[in-house]
Every structure is written in structure tokens, then in C-alpha cells.
PDB file of C-alpha atoms and ligand atoms in Angstrom:
ATOM      1  CA  MET A   1      -0.065   0.080   0.170  1.00 52.00           C
ATOM      2  CA  SER A   2       1.415   3.420  -0.762  1.00 52.00           C
ATOM      3  CA  VAL A   3       1.080   6.594   0.761  1.00 51.00           C
ATOM      4  CA  HIS A   4       0.883   9.702  -0.990  1.00 49.00           C
ATOM      5  CA  GLN A   5       4.269  11.720  -0.754  1.00 49.00           C
ATOM      6  CA  SER A   6       4.300  15.414   0.653  1.00 50.00           C
ATOM      7  CA  THR A   7       5.416  17.936  -2.623  1.00 51.00           C
ATOM      8  CA  HIS A   8       4.629  21.341  -0.847  1.00 63.00           C
ATOM      9  CA  LEU A   9       2.662  21.954  -3.876  1.00 76.00           C
ATOM     10  CA  LYS A  10       0.427  25.731  -4.202  1.00 93.00           C
ATOM     11  CA  ARG A  11      -2.574  25.082  -2.704  1.00 97.00           C
ATOM     12  CA  ILE A  12      -5.823  26.014  -4.930  1.00 98.00           C
ATOM     13  CA  THR A  13      -8.229  28.686  -3.286  1.00 98.00           C
ATOM     14  CA  THR A  14     -11.408  30.854  -4.171  1.00 98.00           C
ATOM     15  CA  HIS A  15      -9.161  33.379  -5.215  1.00 98.00           C
ATOM     16  CA  ILE A  16      -6.725  31.495  -7.940  1.00 98.00           C
ATOM     17  CA  LEU A  17     -10.254  30.261  -8.995  1.00 98.00           C
ATOM     18  CA  GLN A  18     -11.659  33.721  -9.308  1.00 98.00           C
ATOM     19  CA  GLU A  19      -8.292  34.654 -10.936  1.00 98.00           C
ATOM     20  CA  MET A  20      -7.982  31.840 -13.338  1.00 98.00           C
ATOM     21  CA  LYS A  21     -11.800  32.822 -14.279  1.00 98.00           C
ATOM     22  CA  LYS A  22     -10.107  36.330 -15.089  1.00 98.00           C
ATOM     23  CA  ARG A  23      -7.371  35.016 -17.218  1.00 98.00           C
ATOM     24  CA  HIS A  24      -9.864  32.469 -19.171  1.00 98.00           C
ATOM     25  CA  GLU A  25      -7.849  29.500 -17.770  1.00 98.00           C
ATOM     26  CA  LYS A  26     -10.458  26.368 -17.528  1.00 98.00           C
ATOM     27  CA  ILE A  27     -11.054  24.805 -13.950  1.00 98.00           C
ATOM     28  CA  SER A  28     -10.861  21.365 -13.905  1.00 99.00           C
ATOM     29  CA  MET A  29     -12.565  19.363 -11.122  1.00 99.00           C
ATOM     30  CA  LEU A  30     -13.851  15.724 -10.478  1.00 99.00           C
ATOM     31  CA  THR A  31     -15.318  13.769  -7.965  1.00 99.00           C
ATOM     32  CA  ALA A  32     -13.992  11.721  -5.229  1.00 99.00           C
ATOM     33  CA  TYR A  33     -14.921  10.024  -2.202  1.00 98.00           C
ATOM     34  CA  ASP A  34     -12.269   8.154  -0.727  1.00 98.00           C
ATOM     35  CA  PHE A  35      -8.501   8.402   0.265  1.00 98.00           C
ATOM     36  CA  SER A  36      -6.721   6.465  -2.344  1.00 98.00           C
ATOM     37  CA  MET A  37      -8.607   7.661  -5.783  1.00 98.00           C
ATOM     38  CA  ALA A  38      -8.615  11.610  -4.260  1.00 98.00           C
ATOM     39  CA  GLY A  39      -4.607  11.398  -4.087  1.00 98.00           C
ATOM     40  CA  ILE A  40      -4.508   9.891  -7.761  1.00 98.00           C
ATOM     41  CA  VAL A  41      -6.721  12.984  -8.856  1.00 98.00           C
ATOM     42  CA  ASP A  42      -4.911  15.279  -6.391  1.00 98.00           C
ATOM     43  CA  ALA A  43      -1.230  14.193  -7.751  1.00 98.00           C
ATOM     44  CA  ALA A  44      -2.734  14.381 -11.366  1.00 98.00           C
ATOM     45  CA  GLY A  45      -2.993  17.915 -10.635  1.00 98.00           C
ATOM     46  CA  ILE A  46      -6.765  18.679 -10.944  1.00 98.00           C
ATOM     47  CA  ASP A  47      -7.794  22.150  -9.637  1.00 98.00           C
ATOM     48  CA  MET A  48     -11.028  21.264  -7.495  1.00 98.00           C
ATOM     49  CA  ILE A  49     -12.065  17.414  -5.653  1.00 99.00           C
ATOM     50  CA  LEU A  50     -15.943  17.122  -5.212  1.00 99.00           C
ATOM     51  CA  VAL A  51     -16.841  15.104  -2.262  1.00 99.00           C
ATOM     52  CA  GLY A  52     -20.751  14.850  -4.029  1.00 98.00           C
ATOM     53  CA  ASP A  53     -23.594  13.323  -2.523  1.00 98.00           C
ATOM     54  CA  SER A  54     -23.289  11.362  -5.659  1.00 98.00           C
ATOM     55  CA  ALA A  55     -21.478   9.117  -3.336  1.00 98.00           C
ATOM     56  CA  SER A  56     -24.689   7.921  -2.276  1.00 98.00           C
ATOM     57  CA  ASN A  57     -25.189   6.696  -5.780  1.00 97.00           C
ATOM     58  CA  VAL A  58     -21.605   5.462  -6.783  1.00 97.00           C
ATOM     59  CA  MET A  59     -20.378   4.248  -3.251  1.00 98.00           C
ATOM     60  CA  ALA A  60     -23.481   2.817  -1.759  1.00 98.00           C
ATOM     61  CA  GLY A  61     -25.471   1.909  -4.546  1.00 96.00           C
ATOM     62  CA  HIS A  62     -28.404   4.241  -4.062  1.00 97.00           C
ATOM     63  CA  GLU A  63     -30.855   5.385  -6.860  1.00 95.00           C
ATOM     64  CA  THR A  64     -30.668   8.751  -6.114  1.00 97.00           C
ATOM     65  CA  THR A  65     -28.413  11.394  -3.854  1.00 98.00           C
ATOM     66  CA  LEU A  66     -31.372  11.902  -1.032  1.00 98.00           C
ATOM     67  CA  PRO A  67     -30.277   9.051   1.070  1.00 98.00           C
ATOM     68  CA  ILE A  68     -26.912  10.087   2.061  1.00 98.00           C
ATOM     69  CA  THR A  69     -26.173  11.549   5.457  1.00 98.00           C
ATOM     70  CA  LEU A  70     -24.311  14.221   6.921  1.00 98.00           C
ATOM     71  CA  ASP A  71     -22.312  11.971   8.728  1.00 98.00           C
ATOM     72  CA  GLN A  72     -21.566   9.719   5.642  1.00 98.00           C
ATOM     73  CA  MET A  73     -20.438  12.842   3.795  1.00 98.00           C
ATOM     74  CA  ILE A  74     -18.194  13.715   6.534  1.00 98.00           C
ATOM     75  CA  TYR A  75     -16.606  10.192   6.385  1.00 98.00           C
ATOM     76  CA  HIS A  76     -15.722  10.940   2.374  1.00 98.00           C
ATOM     77  CA  ALA A  77     -14.590  14.016   3.075  1.00 99.00           C
ATOM     78  CA  THR A  78     -12.245  13.420   5.597  1.00 98.00           C
ATOM     79  CA  ALA A  79     -11.050  10.449   3.896  1.00 98.00           C
ATOM     80  CA  VAL A  80     -10.679  12.895   0.725  1.00 99.00           C
ATOM     81  CA  VAL A  81      -9.145  15.520   2.174  1.00 98.00           C
ATOM     82  CA  ARG A  82      -6.041  13.433   3.981  1.00 98.00           C
ATOM     83  CA  ALA A  83      -4.787  12.478   0.811  1.00 98.00           C
ATOM     84  CA  VAL A  84      -5.034  15.998  -1.238  1.00 98.00           C
ATOM     85  CA  GLU A  85      -2.164  18.786  -1.027  1.00 98.00           C
ATOM     86  CA  ARG A  86      -3.162  20.976  -3.717  1.00 98.00           C
ATOM     87  CA  ALA A  87      -6.710  20.443  -4.693  1.00 98.00           C
ATOM     88  CA  LEU A  88      -9.419  23.057  -3.508  1.00 98.00           C
ATOM     89  CA  VAL A  89     -12.097  20.141  -1.622  1.00 99.00           C
ATOM     90  CA  VAL A  90     -15.707  21.069  -1.976  1.00 99.00           C
ATOM     91  CA  VAL A  91     -18.649  19.093   0.085  1.00 99.00           C
ATOM     92  CA  ASP A  92     -21.766  18.564  -0.948  1.00 98.00           C
ATOM     93  CA  ILE A  93     -24.121  19.561   2.040  1.00 98.00           C
ATOM     94  CA  PRO A  94     -26.876  16.155   1.657  1.00 98.00           C
ATOM     95  CA  PHE A  95     -30.518  16.877   1.535  1.00 98.00           C
ATOM     96  CA  GLY A  96     -31.993  17.447   4.446  1.00 96.00           C
ATOM     97  CA  SER A  97     -29.099  19.172   5.762  1.00 97.00           C
ATOM     98  CA  TYR A  98     -30.024  22.865   5.276  1.00 97.00           C
ATOM     99  CA  GLN A  99     -33.391  23.008   3.209  1.00 92.00           C
ATOM    100  CA  GLY A 100     -35.019  23.046   6.806  1.00 89.00           C
ATOM    101  CA  ASN A 101     -33.874  26.847   7.614  1.00 95.00           C
ATOM    102  CA  SER A 102     -30.519  28.652   8.342  1.00 97.00           C
ATOM    103  CA  SER A 103     -29.066  27.784  11.452  1.00 97.00           C
ATOM    104  CA  GLU A 104     -29.819  24.173  10.144  1.00 97.00           C
ATOM    105  CA  ALA A 105     -27.773  24.664   7.463  1.00 98.00           C
ATOM    106  CA  LEU A 106     -25.167  26.903   9.055  1.00 98.00           C
ATOM    107  CA  ARG A 107     -24.683  23.937  11.505  1.00 98.00           C
ATOM    108  CA  SER A 108     -24.233  21.242   8.697  1.00 98.00           C
ATOM    109  CA  ALA A 109     -21.646  23.242   6.843  1.00 98.00           C
ATOM    110  CA  ILE A 110     -19.538  24.107  10.111  1.00 98.00           C
ATOM    111  CA  ARG A 111     -19.705  20.655  10.831  1.00 98.00           C
ATOM    112  CA  ILE A 112     -18.742  19.832   7.585  1.00 98.00           C
ATOM    113  CA  MET A 113     -15.510  22.283   7.605  1.00 98.00           C
ATOM    114  CA  LYS A 114     -14.888  21.473  11.568  1.00 98.00           C
ATOM    115  CA  GLU A 115     -14.833  17.800  11.155  1.00 98.00           C
ATOM    116  CA  SER A 116     -13.349  17.154   7.523  1.00 98.00           C
ATOM    117  CA  GLY A 117     -11.191  19.665   7.073  1.00 98.00           C
ATOM    118  CA  ALA A 118     -12.524  20.714   4.152  1.00 98.00           C
ATOM    119  CA  HIS A 119     -12.021  24.018   2.248  1.00 98.00           C
ATOM    120  CA  ALA A 120     -15.716  24.680   0.984  1.00 98.00           C
ATOM    121  CA  VAL A 121     -19.749  23.342   0.627  1.00 98.00           C
ATOM    122  CA  LYS A 122     -22.006  23.112  -2.034  1.00 98.00           C
ATOM    123  CA  VAL A 123     -25.646  23.370  -1.796  1.00 98.00           C
ATOM    124  CA  GLU A 124     -28.264  23.020  -4.577  1.00 98.00           C
ATOM    125  CA  GLY A 125     -31.182  25.532  -5.207  1.00 98.00           C
ATOM    126  CA  GLY A 126     -31.396  29.487  -5.903  1.00 98.00           C
ATOM    127  CA  ALA A 127     -33.573  32.101  -4.299  1.00 97.00           C
ATOM    128  CA  GLU A 128     -35.286  29.491  -1.915  1.00 96.00           C
ATOM    129  CA  ILE A 129     -31.776  28.804   0.074  1.00 97.00           C
ATOM    130  CA  LYS A 130     -30.902  32.251  -0.346  1.00 97.00           C
ATOM    131  CA  GLU A 131     -31.009  32.424   3.419  1.00 97.00           C
ATOM    132  CA  SER A 132     -29.651  29.446   3.948  1.00 98.00           C
ATOM    133  CA  VAL A 133     -26.653  30.791   1.864  1.00 98.00           C
ATOM    134  CA  VAL A 134     -26.116  34.305   3.661  1.00 98.00           C
ATOM    135  CA  ARG A 135     -25.797  32.678   6.807  1.00 98.00           C
ATOM    136  CA  ILE A 136     -23.160  30.067   5.975  1.00 98.00           C
ATOM    137  CA  LEU A 137     -21.165  32.859   4.409  1.00 98.00           C
ATOM    138  CA  SER A 138     -21.422  34.894   6.962  1.00 97.00           C
ATOM    139  CA  ALA A 139     -19.326  32.311   9.250  1.00 98.00           C
ATOM    140  CA  GLY A 140     -16.584  32.359   6.857  1.00 98.00           C
ATOM    141  CA  VAL A 141     -17.106  29.226   5.310  1.00 98.00           C
ATOM    142  CA  PRO A 142     -17.016  29.575   1.438  1.00 98.00           C
ATOM    143  CA  VAL A 143     -20.039  28.010  -0.891  1.00 98.00           C
ATOM    144  CA  MET A 144     -20.659  27.228  -4.152  1.00 99.00           C
ATOM    145  CA  GLY A 145     -24.374  26.761  -5.675  1.00 98.00           C
ATOM    146  CA  HIS A 146     -25.745  24.290  -8.090  1.00 98.00           C
ATOM    147  CA  LEU A 147     -28.542  25.472 -10.692  1.00 98.00           C
ATOM    148  CA  GLY A 148     -29.833  23.388 -13.579  1.00 98.00           C
ATOM    149  CA  LEU A 149     -30.474  20.133 -12.893  1.00 97.00           C
ATOM    150  CA  THR A 150     -30.204  19.694  -9.213  1.00 97.00           C
ATOM    151  CA  PRO A 151     -30.182  16.144  -8.130  1.00 96.00           C
ATOM    152  CA  GLN A 152     -31.513  16.580  -4.891  1.00 97.00           C
ATOM    153  CA  SER A 153     -34.864  17.585  -6.196  1.00 96.00           C
ATOM    154  CA  ILE A 154     -35.243  14.738  -8.615  1.00 95.00           C
ATOM    155  CA  TYR A 155     -38.757  13.650  -7.232  1.00 95.00           C
ATOM    156  CA  LYS A 156     -39.876  17.232  -8.335  1.00 93.00           C
ATOM    157  CA  PHE A 157     -38.494  17.080 -11.738  1.00 91.00           C
ATOM    158  CA  GLY A 158     -39.580  13.941 -12.508  1.00 93.00           C
ATOM    159  CA  THR A 159     -36.347  12.969 -15.009  1.00 91.00           C
ATOM    160  CA  TYR A 160     -32.910  13.654 -15.303  1.00 92.00           C
ATOM    161  CA  THR A 161     -33.553  15.626 -18.670  1.00 94.00           C
ATOM    162  CA  VAL A 162     -31.889  18.757 -19.574  1.00 97.00           C
ATOM    163  CA  ARG A 163     -33.675  22.149 -17.948  1.00 96.00           C
ATOM    164  CA  ALA A 164     -33.918  25.508 -18.112  1.00 97.00           C
ATOM    165  CA  ARG A 165     -34.886  24.641 -22.206  1.00 97.00           C
ATOM    166  CA  GLU A 166     -38.314  26.852 -21.928  1.00 97.00           C
ATOM    167  CA  LYS A 167     -38.098  30.771 -21.545  1.00 97.00           C
ATOM    168  CA  GLU A 168     -39.334  30.626 -18.211  1.00 97.00           C
ATOM    169  CA  GLU A 169     -37.013  28.145 -16.433  1.00 97.00           C
ATOM    170  CA  ALA A 170     -33.962  29.834 -18.229  1.00 98.00           C
ATOM    171  CA  GLY A 171     -34.833  33.495 -17.025  1.00 98.00           C
ATOM    172  CA  LYS A 172     -35.463  31.515 -13.398  1.00 98.00           C
ATOM    173  CA  LEU A 173     -31.727  29.874 -13.809  1.00 98.00           C
ATOM    174  CA  LEU A 174     -30.187  33.113 -14.493  1.00 98.00           C
ATOM    175  CA  GLU A 175     -31.713  35.709 -11.658  1.00 98.00           C
ATOM    176  CA  ASP A 176     -30.891  32.426  -9.488  1.00 98.00           C
ATOM    177  CA  ALA A 177     -27.109  32.605 -10.676  1.00 98.00           C
ATOM    178  CA  LYS A 178     -27.143  36.316 -10.381  1.00 98.00           C
ATOM    179  CA  ILE A 179     -28.359  36.528  -6.642  1.00 98.00           C
ATOM    180  CA  LEU A 180     -25.879  33.258  -5.431  1.00 98.00           C
ATOM    181  CA  GLU A 181     -23.169  35.754  -6.751  1.00 98.00           C
ATOM    182  CA  GLU A 182     -24.530  38.566  -4.543  1.00 98.00           C
ATOM    183  CA  CYS A 183     -24.807  36.494  -2.246  1.00 98.00           C
ATOM    184  CA  GLY A 184     -21.312  36.529  -2.028  1.00 98.00           C
ATOM    185  CA  CYS A 185     -20.864  32.121  -3.460  1.00 98.00           C
ATOM    186  CA  PHE A 186     -17.465  31.563  -4.973  1.00 98.00           C
ATOM    187  CA  ALA A 187     -18.231  29.144  -8.022  1.00 99.00           C
ATOM    188  CA  LEU A 188     -21.366  27.883  -9.754  1.00 99.00           C
ATOM    189  CA  VAL A 189     -21.967  24.473 -11.010  1.00 98.00           C
ATOM    190  CA  LEU A 190     -24.228  24.362 -13.678  1.00 98.00           C
ATOM    191  CA  GLU A 191     -25.647  20.983 -14.614  1.00 98.00           C
ATOM    192  CA  LYS A 192     -27.596  19.612 -17.795  1.00 98.00           C
ATOM    193  CA  ILE A 193     -28.936  22.610 -18.963  1.00 98.00           C
ATOM    194  CA  PRO A 194     -28.479  24.074 -22.847  1.00 98.00           C
ATOM    195  CA  ALA A 195     -25.113  25.141 -23.721  1.00 98.00           C
ATOM    196  CA  LYS A 196     -26.254  28.566 -24.896  1.00 98.00           C
ATOM    197  CA  LEU A 197     -27.995  29.815 -21.220  1.00 98.00           C
ATOM    198  CA  ALA A 198     -24.498  28.126 -19.564  1.00 98.00           C
ATOM    199  CA  LYS A 199     -22.473  30.542 -21.938  1.00 98.00           C
ATOM    200  CA  LYS A 200     -25.047  33.756 -21.080  1.00 98.00           C
ATOM    201  CA  VAL A 201     -24.834  32.476 -17.325  1.00 98.00           C
ATOM    202  CA  ALA A 202     -20.975  32.088 -17.218  1.00 98.00           C
ATOM    203  CA  GLU A 203     -20.768  35.871 -19.414  1.00 98.00           C
ATOM    204  CA  THR A 204     -23.288  37.268 -16.906  1.00 98.00           C
ATOM    205  CA  ILE A 205     -21.745  36.525 -13.416  1.00 98.00           C
ATOM    206  CA  SER A 206     -18.251  37.084 -12.248  1.00 98.00           C
ATOM    207  CA  ILE A 207     -17.934  33.879 -10.295  1.00 98.00           C
ATOM    208  CA  PRO A 208     -16.363  31.068 -12.043  1.00 98.00           C
ATOM    209  CA  VAL A 209     -19.261  28.711 -13.799  1.00 99.00           C
ATOM    210  CA  ILE A 210     -18.308  25.019 -13.629  1.00 99.00           C
ATOM    211  CA  GLY A 211     -20.222  22.737 -15.877  1.00 98.00           C
ATOM    212  CA  ILE A 212     -21.284  19.406 -16.063  1.00 98.00           C
ATOM    213  CA  GLY A 213     -23.449  18.617 -19.259  1.00 98.00           C
ATOM    214  CA  ALA A 214     -23.276  22.552 -19.892  1.00 98.00           C
ATOM    215  CA  GLY A 215     -21.093  22.682 -23.016  1.00 98.00           C
ATOM    216  CA  GLN A 216     -17.656  24.216 -23.364  1.00 98.00           C
ATOM    217  CA  ASP A 217     -18.234  28.473 -22.838  1.00 98.00           C
ATOM    218  CA  VAL A 218     -18.047  27.972 -19.320  1.00 98.00           C
ATOM    219  CA  ASP A 219     -15.074  28.500 -16.963  1.00 98.00           C
ATOM    220  CA  GLY A 220     -14.358  24.961 -16.165  1.00 98.00           C
ATOM    221  CA  GLN A 221     -15.718  21.479 -16.502  1.00 98.00           C
ATOM    222  CA  VAL A 222     -16.745  18.742 -13.955  1.00 98.00           C
ATOM    223  CA  LEU A 223     -17.389  14.877 -14.049  1.00 98.00           C
ATOM    224  CA  VAL A 224     -17.925  11.884 -11.409  1.00 98.00           C
ATOM    225  CA  LEU A 225     -14.554  10.317 -11.531  1.00 98.00           C
ATOM    226  CA  HIS A 226     -16.335   6.376 -11.564  1.00 98.00           C
ATOM    227  CA  ASP A 227     -18.321   7.429 -14.850  1.00 98.00           C
ATOM    228  CA  MET A 228     -15.116   9.010 -16.660  1.00 98.00           C
ATOM    229  CA  LEU A 229     -13.127   5.952 -15.760  1.00 98.00           C
ATOM    230  CA  GLY A 230     -15.494   3.712 -17.202  1.00 97.00           C
ATOM    231  CA  ILE A 231     -16.070   2.112 -13.183  1.00 97.00           C
ATOM    232  CA  THR A 232     -19.861   2.632 -13.688  1.00 94.00           C
ATOM    233  CA  GLN A 233     -21.550   1.505 -16.100  1.00 87.00           C
ATOM    234  CA  GLU A 234     -25.276   1.912 -16.319  1.00 83.00           C
ATOM    235  CA  PHE A 235     -24.452   5.802 -16.584  1.00 84.00           C
ATOM    236  CA  GLN A 236     -24.147   7.110 -20.159  1.00 90.00           C
ATOM    237  CA  PRO A 237     -24.943  10.789 -20.559  1.00 94.00           C
ATOM    238  CA  ARG A 238     -24.202  12.490 -24.114  1.00 95.00           C
ATOM    239  CA  PHE A 239     -21.971  14.795 -21.579  1.00 97.00           C
ATOM    240  CA  LEU A 240     -19.875  11.768 -20.518  1.00 98.00           C
ATOM    241  CA  ARG A 241     -16.493  11.191 -21.797  1.00 98.00           C
ATOM    242  CA  GLN A 242     -15.272   8.169 -20.864  1.00 97.00           C
ATOM    243  CA  TYR A 243     -11.266   8.506 -20.394  1.00 98.00           C
ATOM    244  CA  ALA A 244     -10.132   4.758 -19.332  1.00 98.00           C
ATOM    245  CA  ASP A 245     -12.148   1.348 -18.936  1.00 97.00           C
ATOM    246  CA  ILE A 246     -11.201   0.697 -15.442  1.00 98.00           C
ATOM    247  CA  ARG A 247     -14.031  -1.700 -15.280  1.00 98.00           C
ATOM    248  CA  SER A 248     -12.891  -4.004 -17.692  1.00 98.00           C
ATOM    249  CA  THR A 249      -9.608  -4.102 -16.595  1.00 98.00           C
ATOM    250  CA  MET A 250     -10.223  -4.627 -13.612  1.00 98.00           C
ATOM    251  CA  LEU A 251     -12.432  -7.529 -14.484  1.00 98.00           C
ATOM    252  CA  GLU A 252      -9.606  -9.051 -16.293  1.00 98.00           C
ATOM    253  CA  ALA A 253      -7.586  -8.501 -13.360  1.00 98.00           C
ATOM    254  CA  VAL A 254      -9.650 -10.186 -11.077  1.00 98.00           C
ATOM    255  CA  GLY A 255     -10.556 -13.062 -13.395  1.00 98.00           C
ATOM    256  CA  ASN A 256      -6.669 -13.308 -14.156  1.00 98.00           C
ATOM    257  CA  TYR A 257      -6.080 -13.473 -10.144  1.00 98.00           C
ATOM    258  CA  ILE A 258      -9.092 -16.385  -9.708  1.00 98.00           C
ATOM    259  CA  GLN A 259      -7.723 -18.588 -12.088  1.00 98.00           C
ATOM    260  CA  ASP A 260      -4.334 -18.068 -10.633  1.00 98.00           C
ATOM    261  CA  VAL A 261      -5.444 -19.083  -7.215  1.00 98.00           C
ATOM    262  CA  LYS A 262      -7.526 -21.738  -8.468  1.00 98.00           C
ATOM    263  CA  SER A 263      -4.748 -23.306 -10.444  1.00 98.00           C
ATOM    264  CA  GLY A 264      -2.463 -23.098  -7.462  1.00 98.00           C
ATOM    265  CA  ASP A 265      -0.142 -20.797  -9.617  1.00 98.00           C
ATOM    266  CA  PHE A 266      -0.427 -17.928  -7.048  1.00 98.00           C
ATOM    267  CA  PRO A 267       1.582 -17.922  -5.061  1.00 98.00           C
ATOM    268  CA  ASN A 268       4.855 -18.844  -6.068  1.00 98.00           C
ATOM    269  CA  GLU A 269       8.108 -19.222  -4.249  1.00 98.00           C
ATOM    270  CA  LYS A 270       8.993 -16.027  -5.010  1.00 98.00           C
ATOM    271  CA  GLU A 271       6.059 -14.484  -3.797  1.00 98.00           C
ATOM    272  CA  SER A 272       6.253 -16.429  -0.209  1.00 98.00           C
ATOM    273  CA  TYR A 273       8.452 -16.498   2.822  1.00 98.00           C
TER     274      TYR A 273
HETATM  275  O1  KIV B 301     -22.597  15.278  -6.575  1.00 84.23           O
HETATM  276  C1  KIV B 301     -21.994  15.345  -7.732  1.00 84.23           C
HETATM  277  O2  KIV B 301     -21.234  14.460  -7.767  1.00 84.23           O
HETATM  278  C2  KIV B 301     -22.314  16.776  -8.191  1.00 84.23           C
HETATM  279  C3  KIV B 301     -22.096  16.771  -9.749  1.00 84.23           C
HETATM  280  C4  KIV B 301     -22.332  15.934 -10.463  1.00 84.23           C
HETATM  281  C5  KIV B 301     -21.663  18.280  -9.934  1.00 84.23           C
HETATM  282  O3  KIV B 301     -23.368  17.506  -7.499  1.00 84.23           O
END
């Protein structure tokens, strides 16, 4: 087992991300939920790591992001933070831990920051969660917004199809983006919306806009690590580019191991004491 080595890299901060937007340097972001994966992603030079509540799907096998708890998010975030030397680590506040009222939102954000050592939190929604966003920010906790397809509201939407195609919803999304910027959010995720609308949002607000299924005219991109590595199989949306076929590699490796164990080939003399 290897331990991630210290290289004294300059840490990414919210200020650096702002500067990157100003000089039109694209921001890279991926999810990670555990020490080993986060260490690899960080060593590769990613700018931001999202401890997403997609852990509910990817790590725990739930159908939606709703069941994951605050304690479970803190567990994942703590493991990620232990591995990361450079990237800014953002943690999703899970469903049911901030929508109730702003005091609850603040308590959840503080627990995440204090117990995991993460650098920022992410929340889904616009005007309706403004009070909570302001309260969290007032405690000095950086907040990332998330608009468009917001998976915590999947039962309200009813489907995972592209959001804000209609004029009314697109107008509300733009207004929500401005509200989150005015509140003081340091960045915004836009998920699964028309590229033209995402471009307009990125041009309108001064904070970095990170897209997932939002086209190329935004300030950065985020993907779920297990999807882009080809570990998950069932999730194949149009916006997903698969950079590896790790599932096949693992299937082959595990298959070979099983064969070697069954045949008695493993362990051999050199692998024995
Ligand atoms: O939880 C998650 O992985 C996310 C990304 C899809 C942005 O919120």
C-alpha cells in the first residue's frame, strides 16, 4: 500500500479560481470520495475535488442522492482531505441538512468544515435557499452554488432530462445565478442545461461557472470520477466522455487472480516466505 508523498504544492484557493476565470484559464474538477482515489486525482493536478453526494449512487448503490447522510458525507470528505495536497476540496451538504432553515444549514456547514477539514461546501438551489447561503457565508465558509439539474430535487422534476430549455425556467436560472453571486458564492455548478444558456450565465456573473452537461463556454468542467474512468456502467449521458475502461481492466485482473488461485499458480516461491 502506498502513502501519498508531500510535494509542497501551492494550494488552490477560491481567490486563485477567481483569477483563473479572469485570465480565461479553464478550471478542472472531478469528484472523489475516498483517500486512494483522491490522492491519484490530486497528484494528476486537478484544481478542485468535489466530495459529491453522488457518493450516494457511486459508493453506496442508492438510486438517488437523497439517502446519504451528513455523517456519511463527513466520513467521505475526511478521507479525501487526508489525501489532498493541492486541490480545493468542496463538499456537498446532503439533502435534508440545509433546506429546513438557515440555522440548520449553518450547523451542517460548520460540521463539514470542522470535522473533515474541507475547504468549501456546495448547495443546490437559488432564491429559495438564499437565507441559508448568506448564513453559511457569514460564518466564513466558502459556498459553491448548483443550478440546472439539481439531483436532490429529482422527485420534483420527475426525470433527469435537460433543464431550463423553456424561456421561463431559463430566466429563473439566470436570476438565481445572479442571486448566488450577489450573496457571495465563490463558484457555481451548472448541470445539464443548454450550452447557450450556460454561456450567458458565465458571461453575466463574475464568479467561475463549472459545467457538467452545460457545453464548453463556461469557466470549467466537472465529471463524476467513476463515470469518466469507466467504472460505472449504467450511466451513459451524452455529456459524459469516458477516458478509460477501468471496469474491463479490473474484471480482467480479478479474473486472472481467481484463475491463478484456483490453479495453484499464486503464490509462487518468490511470493512466499
Ligand atoms: O454530487 C455530484 O457529483 C455533483 C456533480 C454532478 C456536480 O453534484
